[in-house]
PDB file of C-alpha atoms in Angstrom:
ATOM      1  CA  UNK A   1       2.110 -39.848 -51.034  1.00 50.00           C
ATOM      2  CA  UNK A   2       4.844 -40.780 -53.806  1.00 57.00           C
ATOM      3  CA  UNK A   3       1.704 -39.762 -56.685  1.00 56.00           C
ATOM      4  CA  UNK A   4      -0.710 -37.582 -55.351  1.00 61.00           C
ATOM      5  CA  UNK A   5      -1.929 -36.767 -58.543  1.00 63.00           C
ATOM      6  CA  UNK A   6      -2.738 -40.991 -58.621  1.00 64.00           C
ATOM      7  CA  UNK A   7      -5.297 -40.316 -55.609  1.00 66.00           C
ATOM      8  CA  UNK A   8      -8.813 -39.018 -55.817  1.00 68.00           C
ATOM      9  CA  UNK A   9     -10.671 -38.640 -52.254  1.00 69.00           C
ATOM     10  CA  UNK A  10     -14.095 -37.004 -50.898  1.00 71.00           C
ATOM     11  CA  UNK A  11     -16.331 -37.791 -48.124  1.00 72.00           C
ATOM     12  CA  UNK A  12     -20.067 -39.165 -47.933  1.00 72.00           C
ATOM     13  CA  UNK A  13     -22.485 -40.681 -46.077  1.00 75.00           C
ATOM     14  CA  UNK A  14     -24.602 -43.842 -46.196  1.00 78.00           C
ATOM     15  CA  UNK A  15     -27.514 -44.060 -44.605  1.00 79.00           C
ATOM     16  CA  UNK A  16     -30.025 -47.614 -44.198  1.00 82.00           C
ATOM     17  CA  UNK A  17     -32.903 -48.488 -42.091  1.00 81.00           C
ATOM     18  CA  UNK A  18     -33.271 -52.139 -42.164  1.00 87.00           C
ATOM     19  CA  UNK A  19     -30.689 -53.694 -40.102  1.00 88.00           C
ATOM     20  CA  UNK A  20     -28.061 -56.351 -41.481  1.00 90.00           C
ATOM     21  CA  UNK A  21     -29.592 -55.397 -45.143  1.00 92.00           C
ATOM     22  CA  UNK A  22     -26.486 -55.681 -47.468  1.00 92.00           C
ATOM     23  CA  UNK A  23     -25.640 -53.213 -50.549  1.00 91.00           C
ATOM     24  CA  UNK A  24     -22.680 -52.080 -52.831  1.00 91.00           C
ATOM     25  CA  UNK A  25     -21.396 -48.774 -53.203  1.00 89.00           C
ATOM     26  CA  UNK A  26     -19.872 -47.809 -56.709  1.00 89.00           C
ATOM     27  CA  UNK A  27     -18.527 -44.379 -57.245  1.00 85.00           C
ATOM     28  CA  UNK A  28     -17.252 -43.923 -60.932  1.00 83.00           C
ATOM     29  CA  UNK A  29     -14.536 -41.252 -61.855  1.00 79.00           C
ATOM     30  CA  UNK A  30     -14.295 -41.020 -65.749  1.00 80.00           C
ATOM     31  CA  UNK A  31     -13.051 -44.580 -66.899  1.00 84.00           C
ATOM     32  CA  UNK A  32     -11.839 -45.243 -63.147  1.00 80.00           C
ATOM     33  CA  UNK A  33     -14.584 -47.081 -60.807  1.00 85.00           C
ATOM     34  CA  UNK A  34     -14.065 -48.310 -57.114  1.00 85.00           C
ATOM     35  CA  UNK A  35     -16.632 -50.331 -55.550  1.00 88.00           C
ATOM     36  CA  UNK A  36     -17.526 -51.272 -51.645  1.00 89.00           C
ATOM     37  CA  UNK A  37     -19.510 -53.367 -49.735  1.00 91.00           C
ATOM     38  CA  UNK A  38     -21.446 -51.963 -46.839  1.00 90.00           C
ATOM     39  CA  UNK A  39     -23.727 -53.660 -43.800  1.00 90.00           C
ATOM     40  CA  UNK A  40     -26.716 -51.764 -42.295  1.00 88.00           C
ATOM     41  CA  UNK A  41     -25.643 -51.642 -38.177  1.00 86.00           C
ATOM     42  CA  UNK A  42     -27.298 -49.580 -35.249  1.00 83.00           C
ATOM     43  CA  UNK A  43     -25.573 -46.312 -35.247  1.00 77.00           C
ATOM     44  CA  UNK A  44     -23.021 -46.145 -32.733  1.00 76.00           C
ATOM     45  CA  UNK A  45     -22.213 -43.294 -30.312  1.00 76.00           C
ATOM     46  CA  UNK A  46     -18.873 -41.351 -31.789  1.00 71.00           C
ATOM     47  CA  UNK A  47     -15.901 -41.495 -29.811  1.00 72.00           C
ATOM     48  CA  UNK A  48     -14.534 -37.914 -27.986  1.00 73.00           C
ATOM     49  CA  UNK A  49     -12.031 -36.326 -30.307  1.00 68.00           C
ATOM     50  CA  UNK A  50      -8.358 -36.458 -29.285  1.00 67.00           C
ATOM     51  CA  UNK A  51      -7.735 -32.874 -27.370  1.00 58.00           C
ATOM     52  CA  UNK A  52      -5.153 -30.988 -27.697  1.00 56.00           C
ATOM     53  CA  UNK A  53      -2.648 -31.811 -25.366  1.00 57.00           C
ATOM     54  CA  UNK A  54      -2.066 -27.782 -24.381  1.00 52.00           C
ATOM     55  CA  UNK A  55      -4.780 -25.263 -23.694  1.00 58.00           C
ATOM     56  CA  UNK A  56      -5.742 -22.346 -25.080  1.00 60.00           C
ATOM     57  CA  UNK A  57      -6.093 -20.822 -28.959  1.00 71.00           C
ATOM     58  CA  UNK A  58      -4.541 -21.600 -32.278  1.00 77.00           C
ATOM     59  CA  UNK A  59      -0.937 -19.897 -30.435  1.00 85.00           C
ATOM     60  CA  UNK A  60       0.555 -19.402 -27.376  1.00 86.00           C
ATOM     61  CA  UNK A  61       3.395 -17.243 -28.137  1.00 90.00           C
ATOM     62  CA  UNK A  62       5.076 -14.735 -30.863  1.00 92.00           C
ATOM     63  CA  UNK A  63       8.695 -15.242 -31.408  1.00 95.00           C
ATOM     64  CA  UNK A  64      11.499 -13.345 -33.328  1.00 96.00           C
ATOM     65  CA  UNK A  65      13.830 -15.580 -34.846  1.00 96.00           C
ATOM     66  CA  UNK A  66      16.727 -13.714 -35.965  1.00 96.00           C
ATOM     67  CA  UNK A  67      18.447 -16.313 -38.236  1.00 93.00           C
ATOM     68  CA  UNK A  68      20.141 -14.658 -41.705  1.00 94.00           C
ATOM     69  CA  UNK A  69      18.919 -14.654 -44.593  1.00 92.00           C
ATOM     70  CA  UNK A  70      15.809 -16.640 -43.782  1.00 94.00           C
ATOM     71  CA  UNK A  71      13.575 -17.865 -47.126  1.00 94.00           C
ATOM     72  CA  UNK A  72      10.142 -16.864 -45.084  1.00 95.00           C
ATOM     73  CA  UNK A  73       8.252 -14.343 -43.558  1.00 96.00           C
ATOM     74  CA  UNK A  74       6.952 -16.395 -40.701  1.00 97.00           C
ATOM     75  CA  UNK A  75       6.444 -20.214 -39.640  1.00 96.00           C
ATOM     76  CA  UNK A  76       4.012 -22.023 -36.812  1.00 95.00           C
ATOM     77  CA  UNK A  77       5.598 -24.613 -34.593  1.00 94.00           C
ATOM     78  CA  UNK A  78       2.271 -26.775 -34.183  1.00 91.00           C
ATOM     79  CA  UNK A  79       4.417 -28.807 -31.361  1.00 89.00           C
ATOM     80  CA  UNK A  80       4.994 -26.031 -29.001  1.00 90.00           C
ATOM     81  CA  UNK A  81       1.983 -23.219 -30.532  1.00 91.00           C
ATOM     82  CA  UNK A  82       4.754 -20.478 -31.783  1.00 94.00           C
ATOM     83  CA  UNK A  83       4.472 -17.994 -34.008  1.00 95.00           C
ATOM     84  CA  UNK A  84       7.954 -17.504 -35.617  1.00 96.00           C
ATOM     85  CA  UNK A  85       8.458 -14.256 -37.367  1.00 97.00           C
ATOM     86  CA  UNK A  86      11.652 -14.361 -38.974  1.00 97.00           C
ATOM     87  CA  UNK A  87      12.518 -10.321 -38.695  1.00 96.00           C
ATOM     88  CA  UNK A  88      15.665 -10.755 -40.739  1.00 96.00           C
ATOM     89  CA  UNK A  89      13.609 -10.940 -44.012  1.00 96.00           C
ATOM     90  CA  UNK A  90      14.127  -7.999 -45.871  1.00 92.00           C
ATOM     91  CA  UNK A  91      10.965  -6.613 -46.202  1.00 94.00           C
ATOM     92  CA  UNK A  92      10.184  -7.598 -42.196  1.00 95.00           C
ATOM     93  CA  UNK A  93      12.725  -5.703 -41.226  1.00 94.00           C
ATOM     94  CA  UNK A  94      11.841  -2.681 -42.181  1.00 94.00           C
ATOM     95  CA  UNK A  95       8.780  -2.876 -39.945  1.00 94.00           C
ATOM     96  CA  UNK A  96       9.408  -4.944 -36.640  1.00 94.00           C
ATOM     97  CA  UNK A  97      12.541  -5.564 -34.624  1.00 93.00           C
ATOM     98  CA  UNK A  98      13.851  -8.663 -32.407  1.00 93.00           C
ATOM     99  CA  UNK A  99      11.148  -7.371 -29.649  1.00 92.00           C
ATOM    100  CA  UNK A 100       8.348  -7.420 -31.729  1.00 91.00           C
ATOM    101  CA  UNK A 101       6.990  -4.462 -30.002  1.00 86.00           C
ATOM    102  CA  UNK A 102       5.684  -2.101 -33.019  1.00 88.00           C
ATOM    103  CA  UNK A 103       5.753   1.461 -32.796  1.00 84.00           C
ATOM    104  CA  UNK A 104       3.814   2.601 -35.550  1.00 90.00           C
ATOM    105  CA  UNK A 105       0.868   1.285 -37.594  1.00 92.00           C
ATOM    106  CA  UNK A 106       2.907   0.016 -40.298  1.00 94.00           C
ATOM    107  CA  UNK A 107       4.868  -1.948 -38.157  1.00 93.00           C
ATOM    108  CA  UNK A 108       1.123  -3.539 -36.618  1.00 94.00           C
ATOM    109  CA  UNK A 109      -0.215  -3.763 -39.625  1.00 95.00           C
ATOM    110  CA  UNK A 110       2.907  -6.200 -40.827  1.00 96.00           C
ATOM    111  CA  UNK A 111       2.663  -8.299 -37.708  1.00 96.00           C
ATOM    112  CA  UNK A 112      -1.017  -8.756 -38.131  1.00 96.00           C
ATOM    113  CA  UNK A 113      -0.105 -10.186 -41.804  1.00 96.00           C
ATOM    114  CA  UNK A 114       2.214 -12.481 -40.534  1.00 97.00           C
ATOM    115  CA  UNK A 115       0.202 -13.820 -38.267  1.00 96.00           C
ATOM    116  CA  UNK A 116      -2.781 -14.078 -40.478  1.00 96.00           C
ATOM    117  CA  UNK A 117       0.007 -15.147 -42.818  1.00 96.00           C
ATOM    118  CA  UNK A 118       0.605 -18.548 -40.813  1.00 96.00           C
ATOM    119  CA  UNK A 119      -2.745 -18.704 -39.483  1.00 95.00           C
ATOM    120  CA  UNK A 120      -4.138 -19.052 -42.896  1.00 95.00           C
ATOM    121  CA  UNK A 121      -1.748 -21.436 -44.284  1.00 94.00           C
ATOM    122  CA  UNK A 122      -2.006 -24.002 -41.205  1.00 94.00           C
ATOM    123  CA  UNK A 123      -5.737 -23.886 -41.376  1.00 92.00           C
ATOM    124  CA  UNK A 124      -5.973 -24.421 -45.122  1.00 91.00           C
ATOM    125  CA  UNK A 125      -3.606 -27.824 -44.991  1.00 89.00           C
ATOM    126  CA  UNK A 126      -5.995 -28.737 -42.143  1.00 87.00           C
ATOM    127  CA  UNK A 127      -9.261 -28.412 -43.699  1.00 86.00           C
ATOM    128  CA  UNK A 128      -7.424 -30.436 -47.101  1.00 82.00           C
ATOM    129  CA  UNK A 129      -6.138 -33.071 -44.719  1.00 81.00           C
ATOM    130  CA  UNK A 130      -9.660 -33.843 -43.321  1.00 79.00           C
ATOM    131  CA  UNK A 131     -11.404 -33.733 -46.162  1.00 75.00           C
ATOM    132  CA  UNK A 132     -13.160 -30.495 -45.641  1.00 75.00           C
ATOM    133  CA  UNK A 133     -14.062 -29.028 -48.761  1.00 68.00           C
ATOM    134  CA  UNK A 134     -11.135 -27.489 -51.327  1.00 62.00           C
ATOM    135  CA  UNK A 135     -10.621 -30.796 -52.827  1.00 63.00           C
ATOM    136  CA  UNK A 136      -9.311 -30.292 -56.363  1.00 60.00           C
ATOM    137  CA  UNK A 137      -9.021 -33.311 -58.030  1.00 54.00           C
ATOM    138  CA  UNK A 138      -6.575 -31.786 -60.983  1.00 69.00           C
ATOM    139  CA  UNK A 139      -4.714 -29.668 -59.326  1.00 76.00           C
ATOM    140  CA  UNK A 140      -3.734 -29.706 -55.399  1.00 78.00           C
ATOM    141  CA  UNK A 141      -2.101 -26.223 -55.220  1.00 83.00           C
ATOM    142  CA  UNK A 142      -4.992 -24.732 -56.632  1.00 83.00           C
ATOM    143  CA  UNK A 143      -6.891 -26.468 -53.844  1.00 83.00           C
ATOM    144  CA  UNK A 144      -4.539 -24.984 -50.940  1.00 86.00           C
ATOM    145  CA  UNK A 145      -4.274 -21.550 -52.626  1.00 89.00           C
ATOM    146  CA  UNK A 146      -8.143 -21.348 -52.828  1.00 88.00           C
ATOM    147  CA  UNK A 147      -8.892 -22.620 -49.563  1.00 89.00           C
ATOM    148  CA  UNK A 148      -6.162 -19.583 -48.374  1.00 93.00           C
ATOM    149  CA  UNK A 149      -7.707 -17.246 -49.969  1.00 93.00           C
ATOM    150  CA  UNK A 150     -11.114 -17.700 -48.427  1.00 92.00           C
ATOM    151  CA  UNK A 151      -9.912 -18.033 -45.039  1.00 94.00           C
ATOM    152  CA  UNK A 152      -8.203 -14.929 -45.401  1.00 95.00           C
ATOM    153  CA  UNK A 153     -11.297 -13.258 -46.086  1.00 96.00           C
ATOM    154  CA  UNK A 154     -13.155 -14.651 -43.287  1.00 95.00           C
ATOM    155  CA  UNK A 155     -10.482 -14.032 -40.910  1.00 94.00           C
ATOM    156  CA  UNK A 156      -7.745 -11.817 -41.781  1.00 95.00           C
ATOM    157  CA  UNK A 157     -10.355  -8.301 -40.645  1.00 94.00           C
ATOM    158  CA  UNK A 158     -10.480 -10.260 -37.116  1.00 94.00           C
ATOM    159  CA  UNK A 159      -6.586 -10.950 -37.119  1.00 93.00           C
ATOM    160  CA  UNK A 160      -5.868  -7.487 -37.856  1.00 94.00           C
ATOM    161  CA  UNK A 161      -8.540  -5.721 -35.369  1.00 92.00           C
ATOM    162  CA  UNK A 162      -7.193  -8.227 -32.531  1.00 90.00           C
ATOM    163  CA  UNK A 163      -3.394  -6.646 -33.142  1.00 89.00           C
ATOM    164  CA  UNK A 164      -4.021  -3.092 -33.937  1.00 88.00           C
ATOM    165  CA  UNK A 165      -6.287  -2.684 -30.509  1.00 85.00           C
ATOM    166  CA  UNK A 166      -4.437  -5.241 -28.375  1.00 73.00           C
ATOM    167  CA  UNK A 167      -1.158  -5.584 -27.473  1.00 57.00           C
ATOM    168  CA  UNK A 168      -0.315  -8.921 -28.117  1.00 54.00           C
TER     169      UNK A 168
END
């Protein structure tokens, strides 16, 4: 969107129990107002979500990407489920090499960050895409930031567990 700061969006429902029965909807934002028309109609089954067209979890593989002077830590390819680390970053490479095979619990410890990292940040831009909760109407980046934050509390523990006892 050219203005996002021009946008204001949230979810809710409507629910009515006398079929066909007509009403109008006005939601009020300050001096801004938008109105809608809605119909009472029998509640119709939900379509199937769209799956995934490849199996499996939020990745499928973790890739070194050796470029130089790279301006991130790490990147997800949604397209093909990678995991980029970019091991040329400075402070990267003092922890993991092209094989991303750490040695010592520093070196885990920074892979599990990354990958919590991306995790984190994909997730967040979900949830704000759909609607689901984080909405900020003055100020978007305070909406992502927020919305990283507490996913990294809920899952960053589970992230690091999975890579310090499993090889991954």
């Amino acid at each position: 969107r050219k203005y996002p700061e021009l946008y204001y969006y949230g979810r809710f429902r409507v629910a009515g129990s006398v079929k066909g029965e007509k009403a109008t909807i006005t939601c009020k934002l300050g001096e801004h107002t938008a109105t809608s028309n809605v119909t009472v109609a029998e509640q119709k089954q939900r379509g199937k979500r769209k799956k995934p067209s490849r199996k499996g979890g939020f990745f499928r593989e973790i890739k070194a990407d050796t470029r130089e002077n790279p301006d991130q830590r790490a990147s997800y390819d949604e397209k093909n489920g990678i995991i980029w680390i970019f091991v040329r970053f400075p402070v990267v490479a003092k922890y993991l090499d092209e094989r991303l095979s750490p040695e010592t619990f520093e070196g885990k410890t920074m892979l599990a960050e990354l990958v919590g990292e991306v995790y984190c940040r994909f997730t967040a831009r979900e949830k704000i895409d759909r609607g689901i909760g984080y909405i900020t109407l003055t100020d978007p980046i305070d909406s992502y930031s927020r919305a990283i934050n507490d996913l990294q509390k809920k899952s960053l523990h589970l992230i690091h567990e999975a890579v310090l006892r499993h090889k991954l």
